[in-house]
CSV table of C-alpha atoms and ligand atoms in Angstrom, one decimal:
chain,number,residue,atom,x,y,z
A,1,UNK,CA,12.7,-1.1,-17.3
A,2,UNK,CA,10.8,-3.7,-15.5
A,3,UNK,CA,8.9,-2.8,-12.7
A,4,UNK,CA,10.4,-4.4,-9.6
A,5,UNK,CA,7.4,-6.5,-7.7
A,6,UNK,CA,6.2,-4.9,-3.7
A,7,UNK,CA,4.6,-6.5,-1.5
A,8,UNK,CA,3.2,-5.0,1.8
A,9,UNK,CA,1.6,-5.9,5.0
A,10,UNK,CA,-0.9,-4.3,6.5
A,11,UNK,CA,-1.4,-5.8,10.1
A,12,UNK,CA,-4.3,-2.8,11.0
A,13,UNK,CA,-4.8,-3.1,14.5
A,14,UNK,CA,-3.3,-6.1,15.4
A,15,UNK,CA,-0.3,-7.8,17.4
A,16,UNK,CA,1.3,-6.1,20.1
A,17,UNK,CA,5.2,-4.8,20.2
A,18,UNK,CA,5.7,-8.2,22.0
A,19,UNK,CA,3.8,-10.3,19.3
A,20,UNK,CA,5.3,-8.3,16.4
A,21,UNK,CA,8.9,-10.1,17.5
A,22,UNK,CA,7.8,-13.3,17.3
A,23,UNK,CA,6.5,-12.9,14.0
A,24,UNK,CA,9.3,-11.5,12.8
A,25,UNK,CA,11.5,-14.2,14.3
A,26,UNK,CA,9.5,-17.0,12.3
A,27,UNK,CA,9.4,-14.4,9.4
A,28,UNK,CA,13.0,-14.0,9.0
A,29,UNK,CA,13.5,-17.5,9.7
A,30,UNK,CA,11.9,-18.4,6.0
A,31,UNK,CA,14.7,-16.3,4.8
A,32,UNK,CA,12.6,-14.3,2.0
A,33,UNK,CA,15.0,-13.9,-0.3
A,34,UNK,CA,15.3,-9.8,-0.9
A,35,UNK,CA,16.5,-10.3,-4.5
A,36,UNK,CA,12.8,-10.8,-6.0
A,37,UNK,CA,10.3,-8.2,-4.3
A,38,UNK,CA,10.3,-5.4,-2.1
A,39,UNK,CA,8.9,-6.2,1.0
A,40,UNK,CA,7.4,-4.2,3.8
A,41,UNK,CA,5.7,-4.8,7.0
A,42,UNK,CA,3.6,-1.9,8.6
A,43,UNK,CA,2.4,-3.0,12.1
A,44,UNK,CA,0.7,-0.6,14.4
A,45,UNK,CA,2.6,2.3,16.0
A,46,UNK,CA,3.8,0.8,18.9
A,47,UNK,CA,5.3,-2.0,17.4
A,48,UNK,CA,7.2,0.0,15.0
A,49,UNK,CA,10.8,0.0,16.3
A,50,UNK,CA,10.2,-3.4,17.2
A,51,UNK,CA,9.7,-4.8,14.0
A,52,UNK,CA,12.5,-2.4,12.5
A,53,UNK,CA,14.9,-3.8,15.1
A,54,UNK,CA,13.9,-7.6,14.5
A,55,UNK,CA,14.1,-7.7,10.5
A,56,UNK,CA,16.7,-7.7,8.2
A,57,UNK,CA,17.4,-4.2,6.5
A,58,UNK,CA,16.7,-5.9,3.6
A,59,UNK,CA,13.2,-5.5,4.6
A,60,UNK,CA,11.1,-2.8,4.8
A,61,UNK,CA,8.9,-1.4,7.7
A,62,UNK,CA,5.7,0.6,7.1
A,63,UNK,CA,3.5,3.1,9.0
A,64,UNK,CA,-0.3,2.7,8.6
A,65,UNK,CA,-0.9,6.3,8.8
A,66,UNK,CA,0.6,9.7,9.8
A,67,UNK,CA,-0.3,13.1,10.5
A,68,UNK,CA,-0.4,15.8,8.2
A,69,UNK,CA,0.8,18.1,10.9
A,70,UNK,CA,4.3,18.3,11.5
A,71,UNK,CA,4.2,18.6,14.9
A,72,UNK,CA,1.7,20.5,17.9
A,73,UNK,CA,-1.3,20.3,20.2
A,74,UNK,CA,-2.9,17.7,18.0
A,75,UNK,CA,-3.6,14.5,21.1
A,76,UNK,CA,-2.8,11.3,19.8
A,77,UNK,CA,-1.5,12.2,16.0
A,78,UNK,CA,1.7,11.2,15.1
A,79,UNK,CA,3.9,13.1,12.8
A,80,UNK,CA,5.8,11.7,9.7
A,81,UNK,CA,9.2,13.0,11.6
A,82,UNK,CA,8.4,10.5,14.4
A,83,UNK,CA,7.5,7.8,12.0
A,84,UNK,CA,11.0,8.2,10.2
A,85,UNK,CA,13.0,7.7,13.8
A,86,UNK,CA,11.9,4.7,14.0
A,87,UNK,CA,13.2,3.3,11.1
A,88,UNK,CA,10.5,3.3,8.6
A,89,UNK,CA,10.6,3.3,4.9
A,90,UNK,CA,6.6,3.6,4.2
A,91,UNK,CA,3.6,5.2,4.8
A,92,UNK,CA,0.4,3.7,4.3
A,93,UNK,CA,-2.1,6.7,3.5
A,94,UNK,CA,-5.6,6.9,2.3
A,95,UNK,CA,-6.8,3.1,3.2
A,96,UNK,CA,-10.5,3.0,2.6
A,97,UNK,CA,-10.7,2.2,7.0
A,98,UNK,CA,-9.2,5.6,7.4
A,99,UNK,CA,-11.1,7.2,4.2
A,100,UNK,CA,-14.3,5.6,5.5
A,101,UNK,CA,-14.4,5.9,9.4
A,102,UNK,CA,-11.8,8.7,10.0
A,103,UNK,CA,-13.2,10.9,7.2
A,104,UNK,CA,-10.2,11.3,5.7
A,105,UNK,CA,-11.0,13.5,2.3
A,106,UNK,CA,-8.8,13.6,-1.0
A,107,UNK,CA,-7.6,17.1,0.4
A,108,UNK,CA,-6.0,15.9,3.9
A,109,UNK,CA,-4.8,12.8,2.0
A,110,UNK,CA,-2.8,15.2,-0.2
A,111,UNK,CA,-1.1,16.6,3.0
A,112,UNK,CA,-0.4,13.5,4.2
A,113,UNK,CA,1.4,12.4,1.2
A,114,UNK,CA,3.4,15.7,0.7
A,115,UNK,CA,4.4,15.1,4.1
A,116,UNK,CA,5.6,11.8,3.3
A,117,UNK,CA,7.4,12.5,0.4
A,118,UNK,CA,8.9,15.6,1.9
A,119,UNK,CA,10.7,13.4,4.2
A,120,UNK,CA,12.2,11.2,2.0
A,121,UNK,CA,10.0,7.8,2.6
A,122,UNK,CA,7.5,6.5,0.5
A,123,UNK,CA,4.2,6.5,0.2
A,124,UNK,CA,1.5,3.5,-0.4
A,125,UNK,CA,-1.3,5.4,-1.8
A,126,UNK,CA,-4.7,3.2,-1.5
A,127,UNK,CA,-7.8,4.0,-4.1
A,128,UNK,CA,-10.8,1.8,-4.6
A,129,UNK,CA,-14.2,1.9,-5.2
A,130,UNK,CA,-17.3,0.9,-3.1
A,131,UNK,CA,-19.4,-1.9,-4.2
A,132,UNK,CA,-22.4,0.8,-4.4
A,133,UNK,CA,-19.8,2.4,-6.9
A,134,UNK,CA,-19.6,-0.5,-9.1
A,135,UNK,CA,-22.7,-1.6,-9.3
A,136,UNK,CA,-23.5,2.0,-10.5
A,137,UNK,CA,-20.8,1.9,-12.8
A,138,UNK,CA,-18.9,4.4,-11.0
A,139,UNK,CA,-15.4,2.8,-10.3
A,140,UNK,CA,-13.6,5.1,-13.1
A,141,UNK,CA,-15.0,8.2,-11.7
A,142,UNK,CA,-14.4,7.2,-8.1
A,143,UNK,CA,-10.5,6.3,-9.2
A,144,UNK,CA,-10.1,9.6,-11.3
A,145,UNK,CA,-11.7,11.7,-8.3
A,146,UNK,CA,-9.4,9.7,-5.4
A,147,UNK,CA,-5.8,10.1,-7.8
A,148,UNK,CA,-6.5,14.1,-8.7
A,149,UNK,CA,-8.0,15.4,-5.3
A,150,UNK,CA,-4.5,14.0,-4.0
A,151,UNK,CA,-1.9,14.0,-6.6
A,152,UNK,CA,-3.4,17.3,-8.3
A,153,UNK,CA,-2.0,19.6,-5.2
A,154,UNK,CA,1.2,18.3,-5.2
A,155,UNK,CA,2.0,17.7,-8.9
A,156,UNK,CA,5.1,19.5,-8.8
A,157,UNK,CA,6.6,18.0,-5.9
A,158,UNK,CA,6.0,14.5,-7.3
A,159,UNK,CA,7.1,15.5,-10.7
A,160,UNK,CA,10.6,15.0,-9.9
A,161,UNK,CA,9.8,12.7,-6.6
A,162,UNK,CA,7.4,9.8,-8.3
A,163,UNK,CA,9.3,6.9,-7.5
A,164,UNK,CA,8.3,7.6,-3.9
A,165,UNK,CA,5.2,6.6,-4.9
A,166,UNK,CA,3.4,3.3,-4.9
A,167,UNK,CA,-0.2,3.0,-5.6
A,168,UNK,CA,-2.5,0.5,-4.2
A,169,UNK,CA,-6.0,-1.0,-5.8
A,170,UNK,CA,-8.1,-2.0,-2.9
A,171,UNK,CA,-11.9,-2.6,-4.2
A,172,UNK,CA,-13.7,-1.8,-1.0
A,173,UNK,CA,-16.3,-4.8,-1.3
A,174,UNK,CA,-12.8,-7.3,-1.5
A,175,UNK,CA,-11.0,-5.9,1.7
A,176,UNK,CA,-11.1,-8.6,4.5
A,177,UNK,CA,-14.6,-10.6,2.5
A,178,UNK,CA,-13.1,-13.3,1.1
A,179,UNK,CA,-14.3,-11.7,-2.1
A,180,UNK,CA,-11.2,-11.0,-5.0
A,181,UNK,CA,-11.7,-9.0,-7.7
A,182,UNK,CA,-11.5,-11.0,-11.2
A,183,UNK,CA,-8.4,-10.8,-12.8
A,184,UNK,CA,-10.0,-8.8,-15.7
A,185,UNK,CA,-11.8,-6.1,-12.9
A,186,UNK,CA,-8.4,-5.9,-11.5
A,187,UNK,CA,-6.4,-5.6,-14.6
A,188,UNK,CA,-8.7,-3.0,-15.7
A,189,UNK,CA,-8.7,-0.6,-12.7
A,190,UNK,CA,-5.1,-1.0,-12.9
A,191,UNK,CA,-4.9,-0.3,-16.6
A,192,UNK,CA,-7.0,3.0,-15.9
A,193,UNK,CA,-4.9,4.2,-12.6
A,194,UNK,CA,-1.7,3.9,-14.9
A,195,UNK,CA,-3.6,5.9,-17.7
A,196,UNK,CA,-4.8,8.3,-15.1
A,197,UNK,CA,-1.0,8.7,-13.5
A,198,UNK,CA,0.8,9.1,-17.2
A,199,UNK,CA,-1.7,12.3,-17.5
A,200,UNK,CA,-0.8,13.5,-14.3
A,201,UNK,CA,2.8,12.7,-14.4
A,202,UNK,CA,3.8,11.7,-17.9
A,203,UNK,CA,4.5,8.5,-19.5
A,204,UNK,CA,7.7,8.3,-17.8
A,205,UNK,CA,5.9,8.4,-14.2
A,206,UNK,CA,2.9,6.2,-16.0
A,207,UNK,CA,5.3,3.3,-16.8
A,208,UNK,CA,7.2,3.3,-13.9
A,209,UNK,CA,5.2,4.2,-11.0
A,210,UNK,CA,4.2,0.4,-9.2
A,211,UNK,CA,0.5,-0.3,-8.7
A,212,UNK,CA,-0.4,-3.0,-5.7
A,213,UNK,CA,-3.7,-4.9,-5.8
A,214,UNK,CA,-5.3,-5.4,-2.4
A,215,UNK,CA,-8.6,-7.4,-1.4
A,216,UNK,CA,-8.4,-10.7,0.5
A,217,UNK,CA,-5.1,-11.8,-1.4
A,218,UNK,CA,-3.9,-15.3,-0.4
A,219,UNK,CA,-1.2,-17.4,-1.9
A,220,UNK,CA,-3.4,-19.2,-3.8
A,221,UNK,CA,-4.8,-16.2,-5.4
A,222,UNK,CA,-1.4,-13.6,-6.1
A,223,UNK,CA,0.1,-15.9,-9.2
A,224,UNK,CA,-2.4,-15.4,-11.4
A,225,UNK,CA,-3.0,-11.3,-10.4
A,226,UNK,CA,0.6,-10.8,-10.6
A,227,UNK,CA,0.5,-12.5,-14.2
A,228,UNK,CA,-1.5,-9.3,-15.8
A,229,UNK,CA,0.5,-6.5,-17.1
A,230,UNK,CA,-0.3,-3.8,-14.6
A,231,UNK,CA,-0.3,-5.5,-11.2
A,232,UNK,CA,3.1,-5.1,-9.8
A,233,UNK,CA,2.6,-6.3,-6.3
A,234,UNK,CA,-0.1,-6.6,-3.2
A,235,UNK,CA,-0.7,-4.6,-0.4
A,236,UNK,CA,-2.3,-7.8,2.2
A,237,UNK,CA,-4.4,-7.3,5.2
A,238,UNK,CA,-5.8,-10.6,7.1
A,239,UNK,CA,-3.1,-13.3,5.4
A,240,UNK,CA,-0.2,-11.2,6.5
A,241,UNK,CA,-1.2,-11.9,10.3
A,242,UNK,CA,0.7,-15.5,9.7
A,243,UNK,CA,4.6,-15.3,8.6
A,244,UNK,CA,3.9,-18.2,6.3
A,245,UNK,CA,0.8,-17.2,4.5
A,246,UNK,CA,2.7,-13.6,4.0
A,247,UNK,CA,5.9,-15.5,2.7
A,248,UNK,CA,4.2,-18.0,0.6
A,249,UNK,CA,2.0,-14.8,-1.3
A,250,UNK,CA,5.4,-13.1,-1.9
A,251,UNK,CA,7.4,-16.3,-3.2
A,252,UNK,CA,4.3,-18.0,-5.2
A,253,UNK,CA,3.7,-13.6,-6.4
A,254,UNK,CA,7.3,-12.8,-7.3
A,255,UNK,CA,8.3,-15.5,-9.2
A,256,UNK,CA,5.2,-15.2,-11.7
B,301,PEP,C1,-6.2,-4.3,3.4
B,301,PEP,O1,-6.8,-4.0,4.4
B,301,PEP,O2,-5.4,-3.5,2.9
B,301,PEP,C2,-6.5,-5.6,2.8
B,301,PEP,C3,-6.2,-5.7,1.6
B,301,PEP,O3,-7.1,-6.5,3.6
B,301,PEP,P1,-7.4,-8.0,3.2
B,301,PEP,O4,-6.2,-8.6,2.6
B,301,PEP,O5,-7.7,-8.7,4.5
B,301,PEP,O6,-8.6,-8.0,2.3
């Protein structure tokens, strides 16, 4: 079965609850049409419910992060069961800004996405390799350590729960520099992540879990990604901040 193209936004730290609306206003107003990509928009925290409340069902709604505790004396965490009140679908976990300045290790990444799973949503799982990692020739090991220190722990769980997951290739050296990957580095690291998830899954899991590219997409940029075999969709940072940029990379993406 084909796999069914995603795209997601990832706003980071930007827009508040206020600005969220209008963008979704304008958004909605381009009438995506829902029959040709998942879509999901994960602005910060506080602008969750608003953004659930202002789009379509249609579309989806994505938290950048989550607690791996369910609940406690843990000062400003938030815990998956909040997330899910408000409405959302996703979980972003394991972007390289969390991996990289919040410490966040394979092992706590693995309790995030237990948690996520758990409670029914889905997760965005982000993997990628420094461009110290490259250079040394490192990117397969780097992948193979990020997918096993996280998936290994809850094999069993995802065994029979894998289409609650989504992958996403971010190349560190590509996020937010203007700098893509070529189509062939791409294709490649996604070629190995699917490799890599049909031995920790099986080739049913392999085939059919989706695999995002992300690193400074744009709409001139997604057709030609989207056309090799293993890209299934793009997880977009700085050209999702404009409704238009973000609709134009999902309609020029989809319909390659
Ligand atoms: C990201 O942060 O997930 C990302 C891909 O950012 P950008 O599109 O700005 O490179």
């Amino acid at each position: 079965m084909p796999r069914r193209p995603i795209f997601a936004a990832n706003w980071k730290m930007n827009k508040t609850a206020r600005e969220a609306k209008l963008y979704c206003a304008e958004f909605s107003a381009l009438g995506i049409d829902p029959s040709i990509a998942d879509v999901v928009i994960c602005p910060p925290f506080t602008a969750l419910d608003s953004v659930r409340t202002s789009l379509p069902q249609t579309i989806g709604v994505g938290a950048q992060n989550s607690s791996n505790h369910l609940s406690g004396a843990f000062t400003g965490e938030i815990s998956i069961g909040m997330v899910a009140e408000t409405g959302c679908s996703h979980v972003i976990v394991g972007h390289s800004e969390r991996r990289a300045l919040f410490n966040e290790s394979p092992a706590l990444l693995s309790e995030k996405l237990d948690r996520v799973i758990e409670c029914g949503l889905h997760a965005i799982f982000c993997v990628g390799e420094t461009l110290a990692d490259r250079e040394a020739n490192l990117t397969q090991q780097v992948l193979l350590s990020q997918l096993q220190g996280s998936l290994k722990p809850i094999l069993s769980e995802l065994s029979t729960r894998w289409t609650q997951l989504t992958i996403a290739y971010e190349p560190v050296w590509a996020i937010g520099t203007g700098k893509v990957a070529t189509v062939d580095q791409a294709q490649d690291a996604h070629h190995f992540i699917r490799s890599t998830l049909s031995g920790l899954l099986g080739p049913q899991a392999g085939k059919g879990i989706r695999i995002q590219y992300g690193g400074s997409v744009k709409p001139d940029n997604v057709k030609e990604l989207m056309a090799q075999p293993d890209i299934d969709g793009a997880l977009v940072g700085g050209a999702s901040l404009d409704p238009r940029s973000f609709y134009e990379i999902i309609k020029n993406g989809a319909s390659q």
